[in-house]
Structures are given as structure tokens and as C-alpha cells.
Coordinates of C-alpha atoms and ligand atoms in Angstrom, one line a residue:
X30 CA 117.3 131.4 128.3
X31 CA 115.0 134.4 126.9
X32 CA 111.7 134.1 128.4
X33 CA 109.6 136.0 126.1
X34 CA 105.8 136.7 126.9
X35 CA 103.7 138.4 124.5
X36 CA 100.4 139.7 123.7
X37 CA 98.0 141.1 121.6
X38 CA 94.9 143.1 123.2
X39 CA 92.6 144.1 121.1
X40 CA 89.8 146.0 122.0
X41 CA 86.2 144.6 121.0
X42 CA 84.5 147.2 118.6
X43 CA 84.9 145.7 115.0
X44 CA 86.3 143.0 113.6
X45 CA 89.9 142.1 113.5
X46 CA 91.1 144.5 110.5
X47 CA 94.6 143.8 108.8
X48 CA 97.1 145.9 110.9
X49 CA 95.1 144.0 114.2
X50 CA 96.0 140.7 112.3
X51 CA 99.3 142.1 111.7
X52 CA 100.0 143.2 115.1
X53 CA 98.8 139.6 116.6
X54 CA 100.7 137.5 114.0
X55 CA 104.1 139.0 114.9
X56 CA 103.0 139.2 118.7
X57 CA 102.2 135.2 118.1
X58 CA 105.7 134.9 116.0
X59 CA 108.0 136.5 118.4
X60 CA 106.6 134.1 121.2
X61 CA 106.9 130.9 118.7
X62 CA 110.3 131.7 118.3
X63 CA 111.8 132.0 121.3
X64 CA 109.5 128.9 122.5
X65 CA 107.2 131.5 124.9
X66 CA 104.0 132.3 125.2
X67 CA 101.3 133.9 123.4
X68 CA 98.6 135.9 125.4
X69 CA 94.9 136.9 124.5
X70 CA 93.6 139.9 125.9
X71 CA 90.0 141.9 125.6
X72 CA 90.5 145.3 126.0
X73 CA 85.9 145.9 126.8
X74 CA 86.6 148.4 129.0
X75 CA 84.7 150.5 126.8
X76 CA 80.9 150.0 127.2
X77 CA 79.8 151.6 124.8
X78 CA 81.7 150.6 121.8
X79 CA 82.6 146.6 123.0
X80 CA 80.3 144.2 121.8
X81 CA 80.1 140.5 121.9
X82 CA 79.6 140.0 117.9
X83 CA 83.0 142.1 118.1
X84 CA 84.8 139.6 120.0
X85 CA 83.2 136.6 117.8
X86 CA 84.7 138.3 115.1
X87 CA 87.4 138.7 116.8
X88 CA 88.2 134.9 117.9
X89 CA 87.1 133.7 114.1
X90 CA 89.7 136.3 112.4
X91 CA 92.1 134.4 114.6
X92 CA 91.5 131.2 114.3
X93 CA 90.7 131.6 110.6
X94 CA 94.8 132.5 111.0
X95 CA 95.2 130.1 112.9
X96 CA 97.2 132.2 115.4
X97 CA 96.7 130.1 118.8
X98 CA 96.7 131.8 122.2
X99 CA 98.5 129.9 125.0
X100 CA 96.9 132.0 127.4
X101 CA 93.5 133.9 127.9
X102 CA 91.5 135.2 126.8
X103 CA 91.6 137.3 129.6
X104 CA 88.9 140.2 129.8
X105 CA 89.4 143.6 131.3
X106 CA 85.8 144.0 132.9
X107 CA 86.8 140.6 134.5
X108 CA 89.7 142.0 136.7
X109 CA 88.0 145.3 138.2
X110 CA 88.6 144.0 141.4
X111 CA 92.0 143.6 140.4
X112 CA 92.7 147.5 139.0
X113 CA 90.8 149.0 141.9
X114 CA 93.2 146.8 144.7
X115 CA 96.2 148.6 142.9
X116 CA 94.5 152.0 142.7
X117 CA 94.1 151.4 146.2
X118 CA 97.9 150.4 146.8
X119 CA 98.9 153.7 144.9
X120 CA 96.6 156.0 147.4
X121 CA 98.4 154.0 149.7
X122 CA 102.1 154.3 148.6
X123 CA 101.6 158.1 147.5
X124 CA 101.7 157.7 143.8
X125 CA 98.3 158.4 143.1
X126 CA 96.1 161.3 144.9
X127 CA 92.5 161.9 145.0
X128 CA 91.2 165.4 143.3
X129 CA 88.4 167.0 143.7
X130 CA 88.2 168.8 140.9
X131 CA 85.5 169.3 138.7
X132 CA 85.1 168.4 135.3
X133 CA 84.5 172.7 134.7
X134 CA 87.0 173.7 136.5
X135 CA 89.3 171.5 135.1
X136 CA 88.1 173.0 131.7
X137 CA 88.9 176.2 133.2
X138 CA 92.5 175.0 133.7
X139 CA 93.4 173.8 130.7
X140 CA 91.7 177.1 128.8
X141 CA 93.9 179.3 131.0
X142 CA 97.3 177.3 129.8
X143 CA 96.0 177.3 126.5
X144 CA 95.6 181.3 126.4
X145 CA 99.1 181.6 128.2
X146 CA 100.4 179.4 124.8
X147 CA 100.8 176.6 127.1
X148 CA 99.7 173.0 126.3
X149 CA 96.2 172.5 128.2
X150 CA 96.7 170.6 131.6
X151 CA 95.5 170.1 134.9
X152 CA 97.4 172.4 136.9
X153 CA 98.0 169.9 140.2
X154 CA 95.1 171.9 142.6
X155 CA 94.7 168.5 144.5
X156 CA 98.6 167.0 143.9
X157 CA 99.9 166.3 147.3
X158 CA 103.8 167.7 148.3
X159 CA 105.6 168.0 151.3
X160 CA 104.1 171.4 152.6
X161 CA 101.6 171.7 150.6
X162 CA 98.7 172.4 151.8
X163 CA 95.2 170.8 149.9
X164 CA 91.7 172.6 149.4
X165 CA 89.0 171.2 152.1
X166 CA 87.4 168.1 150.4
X167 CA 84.0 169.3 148.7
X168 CA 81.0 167.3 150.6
X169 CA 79.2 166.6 147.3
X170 CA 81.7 165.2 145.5
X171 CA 83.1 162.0 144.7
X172 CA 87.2 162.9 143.3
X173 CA 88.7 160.9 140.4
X174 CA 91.9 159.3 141.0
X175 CA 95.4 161.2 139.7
X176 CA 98.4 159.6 139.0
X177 CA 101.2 161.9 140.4
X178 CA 103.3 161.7 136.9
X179 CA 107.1 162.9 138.0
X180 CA 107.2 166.4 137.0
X181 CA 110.9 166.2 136.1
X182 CA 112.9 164.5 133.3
X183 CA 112.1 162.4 130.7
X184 CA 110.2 159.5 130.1
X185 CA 112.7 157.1 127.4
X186 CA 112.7 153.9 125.4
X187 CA 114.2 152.0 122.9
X188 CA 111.7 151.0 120.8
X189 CA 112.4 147.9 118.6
X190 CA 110.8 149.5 115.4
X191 CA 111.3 153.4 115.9
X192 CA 114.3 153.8 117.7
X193 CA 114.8 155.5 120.6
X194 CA 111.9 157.9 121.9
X195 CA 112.0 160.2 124.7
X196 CA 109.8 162.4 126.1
X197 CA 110.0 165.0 128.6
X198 CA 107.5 164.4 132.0
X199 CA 106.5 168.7 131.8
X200 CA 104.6 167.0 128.7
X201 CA 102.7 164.3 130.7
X202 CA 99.9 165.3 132.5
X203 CA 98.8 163.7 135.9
X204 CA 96.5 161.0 134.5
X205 CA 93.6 159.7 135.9
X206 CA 93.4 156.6 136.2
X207 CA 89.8 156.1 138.0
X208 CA 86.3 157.6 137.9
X209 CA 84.5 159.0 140.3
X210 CA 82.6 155.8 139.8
X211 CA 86.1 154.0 140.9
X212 CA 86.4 152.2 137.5
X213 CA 89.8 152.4 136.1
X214 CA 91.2 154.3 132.4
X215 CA 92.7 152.7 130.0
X216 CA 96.2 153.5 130.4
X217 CA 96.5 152.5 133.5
X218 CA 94.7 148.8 132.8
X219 CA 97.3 148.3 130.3
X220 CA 100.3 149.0 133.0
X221 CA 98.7 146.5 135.0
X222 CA 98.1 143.6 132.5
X223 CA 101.4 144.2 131.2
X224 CA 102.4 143.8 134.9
X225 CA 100.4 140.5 136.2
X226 CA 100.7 138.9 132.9
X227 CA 104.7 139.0 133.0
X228 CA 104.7 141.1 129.1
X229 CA 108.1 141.1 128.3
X230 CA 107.6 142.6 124.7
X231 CA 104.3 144.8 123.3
X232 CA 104.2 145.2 120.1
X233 CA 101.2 147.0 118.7
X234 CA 100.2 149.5 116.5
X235 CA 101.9 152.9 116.5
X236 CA 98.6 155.1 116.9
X237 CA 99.8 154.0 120.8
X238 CA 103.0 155.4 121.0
X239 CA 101.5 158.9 122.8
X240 CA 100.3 155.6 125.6
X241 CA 103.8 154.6 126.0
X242 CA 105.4 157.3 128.1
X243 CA 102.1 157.3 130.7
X244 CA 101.9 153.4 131.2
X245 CA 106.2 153.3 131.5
X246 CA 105.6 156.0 134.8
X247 CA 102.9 154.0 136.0
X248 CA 105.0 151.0 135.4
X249 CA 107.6 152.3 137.7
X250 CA 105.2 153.6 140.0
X251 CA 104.0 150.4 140.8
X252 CA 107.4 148.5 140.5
X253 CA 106.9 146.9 137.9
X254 CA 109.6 145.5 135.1
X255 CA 109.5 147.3 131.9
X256 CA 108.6 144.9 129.2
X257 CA 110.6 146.2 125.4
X258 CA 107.8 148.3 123.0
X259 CA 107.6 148.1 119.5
X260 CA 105.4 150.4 117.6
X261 CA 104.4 148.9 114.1
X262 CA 103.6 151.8 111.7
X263 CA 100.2 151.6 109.9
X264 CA 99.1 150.2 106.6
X265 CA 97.9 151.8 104.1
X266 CA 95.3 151.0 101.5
X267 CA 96.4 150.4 97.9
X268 CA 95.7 154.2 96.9
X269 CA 98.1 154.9 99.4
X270 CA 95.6 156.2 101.8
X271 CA 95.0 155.1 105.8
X272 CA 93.4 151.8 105.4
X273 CA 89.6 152.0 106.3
X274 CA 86.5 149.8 106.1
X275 CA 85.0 152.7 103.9
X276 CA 86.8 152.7 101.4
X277 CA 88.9 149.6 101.0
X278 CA 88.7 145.8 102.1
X279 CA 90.1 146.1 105.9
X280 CA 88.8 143.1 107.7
X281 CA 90.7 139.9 107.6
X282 CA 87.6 137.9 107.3
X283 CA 86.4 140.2 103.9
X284 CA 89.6 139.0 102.4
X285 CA 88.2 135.6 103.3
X286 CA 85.1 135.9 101.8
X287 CA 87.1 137.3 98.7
X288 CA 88.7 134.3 98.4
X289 CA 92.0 134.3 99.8
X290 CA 93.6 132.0 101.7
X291 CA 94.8 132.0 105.4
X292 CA 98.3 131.0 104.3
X293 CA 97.7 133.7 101.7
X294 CA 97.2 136.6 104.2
X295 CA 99.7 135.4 106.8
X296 CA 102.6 135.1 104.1
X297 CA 101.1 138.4 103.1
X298 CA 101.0 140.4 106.5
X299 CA 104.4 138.8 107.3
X300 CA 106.0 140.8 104.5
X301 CA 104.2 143.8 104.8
X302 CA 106.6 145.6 107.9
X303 CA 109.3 143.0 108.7
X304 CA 111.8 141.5 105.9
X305 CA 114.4 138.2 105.6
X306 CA 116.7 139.6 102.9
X307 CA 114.7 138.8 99.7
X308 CA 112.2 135.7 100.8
X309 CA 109.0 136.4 99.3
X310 CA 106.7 132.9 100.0
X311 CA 107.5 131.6 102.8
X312 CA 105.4 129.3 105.5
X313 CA 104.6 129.9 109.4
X314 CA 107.3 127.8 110.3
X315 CA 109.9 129.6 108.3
X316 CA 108.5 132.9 109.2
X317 CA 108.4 131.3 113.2
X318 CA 111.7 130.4 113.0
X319 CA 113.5 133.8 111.0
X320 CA 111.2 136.6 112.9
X321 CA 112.9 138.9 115.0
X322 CA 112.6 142.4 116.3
X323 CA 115.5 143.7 114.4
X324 CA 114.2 143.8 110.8
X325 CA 110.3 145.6 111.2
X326 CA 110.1 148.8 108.7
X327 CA 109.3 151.8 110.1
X328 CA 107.6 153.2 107.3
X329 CA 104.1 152.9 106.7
X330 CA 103.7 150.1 104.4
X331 CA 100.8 150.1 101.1
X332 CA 99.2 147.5 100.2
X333 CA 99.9 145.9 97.1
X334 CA 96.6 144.4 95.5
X335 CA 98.7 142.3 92.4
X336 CA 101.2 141.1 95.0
X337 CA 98.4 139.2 97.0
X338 CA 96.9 138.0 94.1
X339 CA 99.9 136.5 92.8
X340 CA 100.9 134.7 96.7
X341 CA 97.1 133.3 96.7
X342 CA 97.6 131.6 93.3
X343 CA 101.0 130.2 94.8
X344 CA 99.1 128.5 97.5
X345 CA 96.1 128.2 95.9
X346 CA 97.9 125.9 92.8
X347 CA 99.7 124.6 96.8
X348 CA 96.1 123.6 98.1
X349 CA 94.5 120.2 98.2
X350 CA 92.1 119.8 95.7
X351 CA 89.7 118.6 97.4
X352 CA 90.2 121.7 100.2
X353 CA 89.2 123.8 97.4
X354 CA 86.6 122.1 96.7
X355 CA 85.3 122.4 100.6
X356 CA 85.6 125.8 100.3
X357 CA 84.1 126.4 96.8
X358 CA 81.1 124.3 97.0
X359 CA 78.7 126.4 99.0
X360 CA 79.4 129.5 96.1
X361 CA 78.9 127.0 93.4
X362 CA 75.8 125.7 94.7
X363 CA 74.5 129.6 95.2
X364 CA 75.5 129.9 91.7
X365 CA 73.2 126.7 90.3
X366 CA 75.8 124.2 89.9
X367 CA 74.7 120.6 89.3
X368 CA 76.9 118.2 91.0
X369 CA 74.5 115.2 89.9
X370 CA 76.1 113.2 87.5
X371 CA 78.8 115.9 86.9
X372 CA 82.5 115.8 86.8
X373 CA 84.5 115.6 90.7
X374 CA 84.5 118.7 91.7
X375 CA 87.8 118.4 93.0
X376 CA 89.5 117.6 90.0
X377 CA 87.7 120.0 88.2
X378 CA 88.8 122.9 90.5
X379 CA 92.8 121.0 89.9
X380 CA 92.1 121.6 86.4
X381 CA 91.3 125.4 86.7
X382 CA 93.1 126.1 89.5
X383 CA 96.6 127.6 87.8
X384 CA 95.2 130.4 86.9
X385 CA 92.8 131.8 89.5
X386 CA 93.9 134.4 91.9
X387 CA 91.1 133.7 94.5
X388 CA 88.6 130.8 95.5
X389 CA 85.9 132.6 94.2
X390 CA 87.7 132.9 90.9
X391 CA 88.2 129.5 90.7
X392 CA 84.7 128.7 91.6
X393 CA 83.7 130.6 88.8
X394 CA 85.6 129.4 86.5
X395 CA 84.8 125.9 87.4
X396 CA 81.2 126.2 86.8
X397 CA 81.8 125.8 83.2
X398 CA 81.7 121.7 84.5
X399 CA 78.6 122.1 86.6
X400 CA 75.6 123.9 84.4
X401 CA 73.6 122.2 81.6
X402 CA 75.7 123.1 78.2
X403 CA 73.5 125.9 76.0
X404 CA 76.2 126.2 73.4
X405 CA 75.3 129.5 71.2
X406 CA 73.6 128.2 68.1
X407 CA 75.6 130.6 66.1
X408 CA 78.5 129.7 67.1
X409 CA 77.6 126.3 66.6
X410 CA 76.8 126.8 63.5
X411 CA 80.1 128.6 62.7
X412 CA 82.2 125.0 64.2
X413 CA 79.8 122.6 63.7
X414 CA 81.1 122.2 59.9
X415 CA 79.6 119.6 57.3
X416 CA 83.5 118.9 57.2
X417 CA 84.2 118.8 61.0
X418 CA 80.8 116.1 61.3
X419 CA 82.1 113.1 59.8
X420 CA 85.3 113.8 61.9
X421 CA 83.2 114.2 65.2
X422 CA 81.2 111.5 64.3
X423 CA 84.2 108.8 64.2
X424 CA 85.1 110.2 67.4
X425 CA 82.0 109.4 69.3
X426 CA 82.6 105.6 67.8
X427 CA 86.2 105.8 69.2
X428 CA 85.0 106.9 72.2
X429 CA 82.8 103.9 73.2
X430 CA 85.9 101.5 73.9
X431 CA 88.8 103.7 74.7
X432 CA 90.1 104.3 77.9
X433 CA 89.3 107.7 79.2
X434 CA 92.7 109.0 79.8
X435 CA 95.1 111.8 78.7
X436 CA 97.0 109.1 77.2
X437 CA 95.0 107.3 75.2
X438 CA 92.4 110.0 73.8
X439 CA 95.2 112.1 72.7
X440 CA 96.4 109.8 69.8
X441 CA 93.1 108.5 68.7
X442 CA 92.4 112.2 68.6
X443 CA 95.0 113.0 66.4
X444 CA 94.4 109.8 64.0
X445 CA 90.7 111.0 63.5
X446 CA 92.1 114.3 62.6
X447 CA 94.7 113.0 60.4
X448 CA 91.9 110.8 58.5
X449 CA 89.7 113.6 58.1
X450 CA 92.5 116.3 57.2
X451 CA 91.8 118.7 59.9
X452 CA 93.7 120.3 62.1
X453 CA 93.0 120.4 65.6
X454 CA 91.4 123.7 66.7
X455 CA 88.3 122.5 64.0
X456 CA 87.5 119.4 66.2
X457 CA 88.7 120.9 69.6
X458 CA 86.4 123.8 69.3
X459 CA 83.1 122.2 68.7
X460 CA 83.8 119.7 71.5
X461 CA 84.3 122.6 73.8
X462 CA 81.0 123.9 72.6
X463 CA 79.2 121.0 72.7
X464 CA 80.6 120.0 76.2
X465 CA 80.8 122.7 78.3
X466 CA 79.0 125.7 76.1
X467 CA 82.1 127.8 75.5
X468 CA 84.8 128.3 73.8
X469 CA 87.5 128.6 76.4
X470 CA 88.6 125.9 78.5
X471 CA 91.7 123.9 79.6
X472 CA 93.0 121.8 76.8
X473 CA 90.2 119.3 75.1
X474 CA 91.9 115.9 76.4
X475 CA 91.6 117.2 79.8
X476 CA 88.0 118.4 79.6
X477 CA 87.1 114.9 78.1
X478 CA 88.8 112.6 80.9
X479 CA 87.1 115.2 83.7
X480 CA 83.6 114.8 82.4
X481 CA 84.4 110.7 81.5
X482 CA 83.1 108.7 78.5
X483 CA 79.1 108.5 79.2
X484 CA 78.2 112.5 79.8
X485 CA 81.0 112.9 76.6
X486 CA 78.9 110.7 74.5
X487 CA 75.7 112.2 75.5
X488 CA 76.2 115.6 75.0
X489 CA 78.3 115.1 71.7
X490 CA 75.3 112.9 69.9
X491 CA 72.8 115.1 70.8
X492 CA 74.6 116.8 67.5
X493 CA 75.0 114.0 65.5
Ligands
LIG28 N1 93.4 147.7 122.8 C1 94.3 148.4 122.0 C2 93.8 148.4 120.5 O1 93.0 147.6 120.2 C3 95.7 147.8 122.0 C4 96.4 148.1 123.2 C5 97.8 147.6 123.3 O2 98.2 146.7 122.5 O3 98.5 148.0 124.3 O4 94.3 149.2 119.8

């Protein structure tokens, strides 16, 4: 049996943009479908630029998803104790070295490779080797912590998007991996994670394939497994350009206040860098059950605006009316709507709901049911004919006893119009007016069983 452990590891400064999302649903597929288990981990390490609102923002962008950890979260800043015992274990076994450098001279270093057309690097003053001898230990001075990166051959994996990459160790500096202050780097928290949380797969976003090659040597420095890396290339916005919150709609919760649904931008994210032959729409369970490794693009993939419209009016024409109507109310009541007395709002959302591309759309839309009628006296005047009032007039009697459904008002509809030699449009259209204000909405003998027989009668005789 596969034991598969993932993880996704984001690091608190933002909110949880779409490639994060992306990077975390596949992370949360891959363990779904081999039955393993999903890990949460806060990468704070960074004072300066982790916040606490971040990982709110963070934990509502997943559950909004509804991507569940099964472990976690675990926070770096929680496990200090934990980097600096192996840092310790490294000084120990050799494969890390204290250097005394300073920050100046290791400036100095790097400038003088860089003027011999060399790539800037720490030149290994303070790397330990047999017969070697090391500078005396400056009093003043408290040394960082090296990694001793092997100095010879290459550094290769198979990644499960790109392929196979290698890279030579002469390009690898020796990392550090503490502060003088004794608090660890990056790369080397991630080794360890990856290490005492058992990661059998990473998959995360390609901006850390430069990462890869430094964590696999400390990985085998410390003896520990390699877990498989897959790098996931970026998105791009819909102009083709690298997705940012400047310029387009990058967090997932934005598209959630546009309106779009969780199933929406799962389905969405699911397609954008992984495939199943031609399946478009698909649900969580599909997609749990089909993911694998072996079908992720390795090109950069744009977002296509149309496309997620069209997959949130599929789920949205999907959604439970009265769901919508949870998550339309608060706009419609920020938009005046009077739900005294008026039409439910669910079924009025079920009645508008083919043809809007978002929830706020719909909202929108629906509010045609919710505000007072101030039908334009013009155009009122234009439908309101002396040969449409006797018409409308018979109506409103018909209306008293009939049963308010589809059913039955269609043919008492058509027998008024028949008897008064009209066609339908000339009695349709004043209704709409007269009901609702406008001119557009769904057809009249749905509008009428929506808003039932007594707010029908009322607004109609006000024109009698
Ligand atoms: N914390 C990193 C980020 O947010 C991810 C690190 C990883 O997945 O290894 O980009």
C-alpha cells in the first residue's frame, strides 16, 4: 500500500491567492486518493511579513474550499527548539560548520567571484577539511551556521511536473542555515518538516524549484528519505500576465465576494494545470478519485474569465435555492430589498437563476421582486392602452378565484386575450410594468405565481 503524506505550507503574509489554493487543493487531492493524509503547515518564520489576520485569511480561504487538513496546523515558530536540536546534531555529525565570517567580508567574497566572472559565493574561509587548518575564532563574534553542501556532483530529481532536473553542487553555495541569533533559514526548516512530518510528495509552486536542490542535500545530510517534488507552474491573469493583487482578482476569497461559488473555483483550479482527457465539470469526488501526478501541465496556465463564468452558472442553476438565497440576502438587504410581504426569496432567485454568472448577478437581478414598482409613466402610457384596459380589467376579475399556478393562469390568460383580440406581448407587457416596474422579466405566468394573487391584485388595480 502507497502511503502518501502531503502538505501544503504556506507562509502567512496575504491571503490565500489562487495558485496557493491551487497548490493546496491538489496537495489535499493527491492525499484523498490514495486514502493519506493531508498536512497544514505555517511557514511565520518571517517576522516581519507573517501576520495573524494572514493566517485567518488563510484558514477561511480553506475552509471556504472546504479543503480539510488531517493534520496541523503546525507552526514553524512553534518548533525552534526542534530546528536548533538538529542544527546542533549537524555541528555534531560534521555536516554543518560554524563561520565566522562577517556579513562585509562575505560581501567582499562574493564581489571578488563576481569580478573574476564567477557566480558570487562564499568562498569556504571557515569550511572544515581534513588538514585544513581554520582562522582563530574572532572574540566578538557570534558565527552563523554553514551547511557543508558537497562540493562535487549533482544534485537530481524527477520532478512529477517538469521532468527531470539536475543541478550541479559547484552551483550550490554553503547555506546557512542559522543566525548568529541561532534561529534557523528557511531552507533548512522546510528539510526538517518535510523530515518529522513523514512528506512523501511536495507539491508547490515552481517559484521554489531554485529551493529544491539545497533542501535534497540537507535531506541527505541529515538521513532523511526523499519525499517526490512537483513544481506547479504559475498562473497567469487573463491578459496573460503574472497574476497579481494589483492588477487582477488574485485572492480566492475576492472571487467569493464576486460571487462565485466554492464548487465553482475548485472545478475551476482543478482544470487549470492537471487534465482527465476532456472532463470539464466535474465534482471533488470525481476529481479525488481521477487525480494523479501524471497529467499536471507544465506550462503556465491563463486564466480564462468566460470559462469561470460559464462553470458558476452550471453550479449555480446546481445550487439549492434556498442556499442562494443564504448567500444573496445580506447584498439584497444592502441594496433596499423589502422582503415584507414579498415573493420567497428563494424561489425568486430559482426563477432568475439560469442566467446569472455570479451570486451577485443573481442578487441583482432578483431585486426586480423586492423594491416598490415605479413603473415609468411613459412607458406606461405607451402599454397601458384604452384597448389593453378592458383586457386587464377581466383579468383582475379572473384572478380573484383562480388558483395561482402556471397551470391554471396560463389558459385563463390566453381566453382573456382571445376575447379581447390581442395578442400576448399587449397584456404581458403592462403586467410586467405594473408588477415589477420593467419591462424584462422571466415569462408573465411565472412572475404572477411568484408574487401570488393578493400583491398581483394590488398592484394591478391601482391602474384600473
Ligand atoms: N511557504 C512557501 C510559500 O508559501 C511554500 C513552501 C513549500 O511548499 O515548500 O510559498
Amino acid at each position: 500500500m502507497t502511503v502518501v503524506r502531503t502538505r501544503f505550507a504556506p507562509s502567512p503574509t496575504g491571503y490565500l491567492h489562487l495558485g496557493g489554493a491551487r497548490t493546496a487543493l491538489y496537495s489535499w487531492a493527491f492525499a484523498r486518493h490514495f486514502g493519506g493524509t493531508f498536512i497544514l503547515r505555517i511557514e511565520d518564520t518571517d517576522l516581519e511579513r507573517s501576520t495573524p489576520e494572514a493566517v485567518q485569511a488563510i484558514n477561511e480561504g480553506m475552509q471556504w474550499l472546504g479543503l480539510d487538513h488531517d493534520e496541523g496546523p503546525f507552526y514553524q515558530m512553534q518548533r525552534m527548539d526542534r530546528y536548533r536540536a538538529v542544527v546542533a546534531q549537524m555541528l555534531e555529525a560534521g555536516t554543518a560548520y560554524h563561520c565566522y565570517s562577517s556579513k562585509e567580508e562575505v560581501q567582499a567574497m562574493r564581489d571578488r567571484f563576481t569580478e573574476l566572472g564567477e557566480k558570487p559565493r562564499y568562498d569556504g574561509t571557515w569550511r572544515p577539511e581534513a588538514g585544513k587548518t581554520l582562522p582563530p575564532v574572532p572574540a566578538d563574534r557570534a558565527p552563523v551556521v554553514r551547511f557543508k553542501n558537497p562540493q562535487d556532483g549533482d544534485v537530481s530529481w524527477d520532478d512529477v511536473v517538469k521532468g527531470t532536473i539536475t543541478i550541479s553542487n559547484r552551483e550550490l553555495d554553503d547555506l546557512i542555515i542559522a543566525r548568529p541569533d541561532g534561529t534557523p533559514t528557511y531552507n533548512f526548516c522546510v528539510a526538517v518538516d518535510d523530515w518529522d512530518m513523514q512528506i512523501t510528495h511536495v507539491l508547490r509552486g515552481d517559484d521554489h524549484v531554485n529551493n529544491t536542490p539545497r533542501q535534497i542535500n540537507i535531506l541527505n545530510a541529515i538521513g532523511a528519505p526523499l519525499p517526490k517534488y512537483g513544481h506547479l507552474p504559475m498562473i497567469l491573469g487573463p491578459d496573460g500576465a503574472k497574476l497579481s493583487k494589483r492588477t487582477h482578482a488574485a485572492s480566492v476569497m475576492e472571487f467569493a465576494a464576486m460571487g462565485y461559488l466554492p464548487e465553482t473555483m475548485l472545478n475551476y483550479l482543478a482544470r487549470l494545470g492537471w487534465s482527465h482527457g476532456n472532463e470539464e465539470v466535474f465534482s471533488m469526488a470525481q476529481f479525488c478519485e481521477w487525480f494523479d501526478t501524471d497529467h499536471l501541465t507544465s506550462s503556465a496556465a491563463q486564466m480564462n474569465m468566460e470559462k469561470l463564468a460559464w462553470l458558476n452558472n452550471h453550479y449555480i442553476k446546481l445550487a439549492d435555492n434556498s442556499r442562494l438565497a443564504d448567500l444573496a440576502r445580506p447584498q439584497m438587504i444592502e441594496k433596499g430589498a423589502q422582503f415584507d410581504g414579498a415573493p420567497e426569496l428563494a424561489a425568486a432567485l430559482g426563477l432568475m437563476k439560469e442566467r446569472a454568472n455570479t451570486v451577485n448577478e443573481l442578487a441583482e437581478s432578483a431585486m426586480l421582486f423586492f423594491r416598490t414598482p415605479q413603473p415609468d409613466p411613459a412607458l406606461l402610457a405607451q402599454h397601458l392602452t384604452d384597448a389593453v384596459k378592458p383586457a386587464l380589467a377581466q383579468f383582475a376579475e379572473r384572478c380573484a378565484d383562480i388558483e395561482f399556478s402556471k397551470e391554471a393562469l396560463a389558459p385563463m390568460i390566453k381566453e382573456v386575450l382571445a376575447a379581447n383580440g390581442l395578442k400576448m406581448p399587449q397584456l404581458a407587457m403592462p403586467l410586467r410594468l405594473m408588477l415589477t416596474g420593467q419591462l424584462q422579466t422571466p415569462a408573465i405566468d411565472a412572475v404572477l405565481v411568484l408574487f401570488g394573487r393578493a400583491t398581483v391584485l394590488e398592484r394591478v388595480k391601482k391602474y384600473l
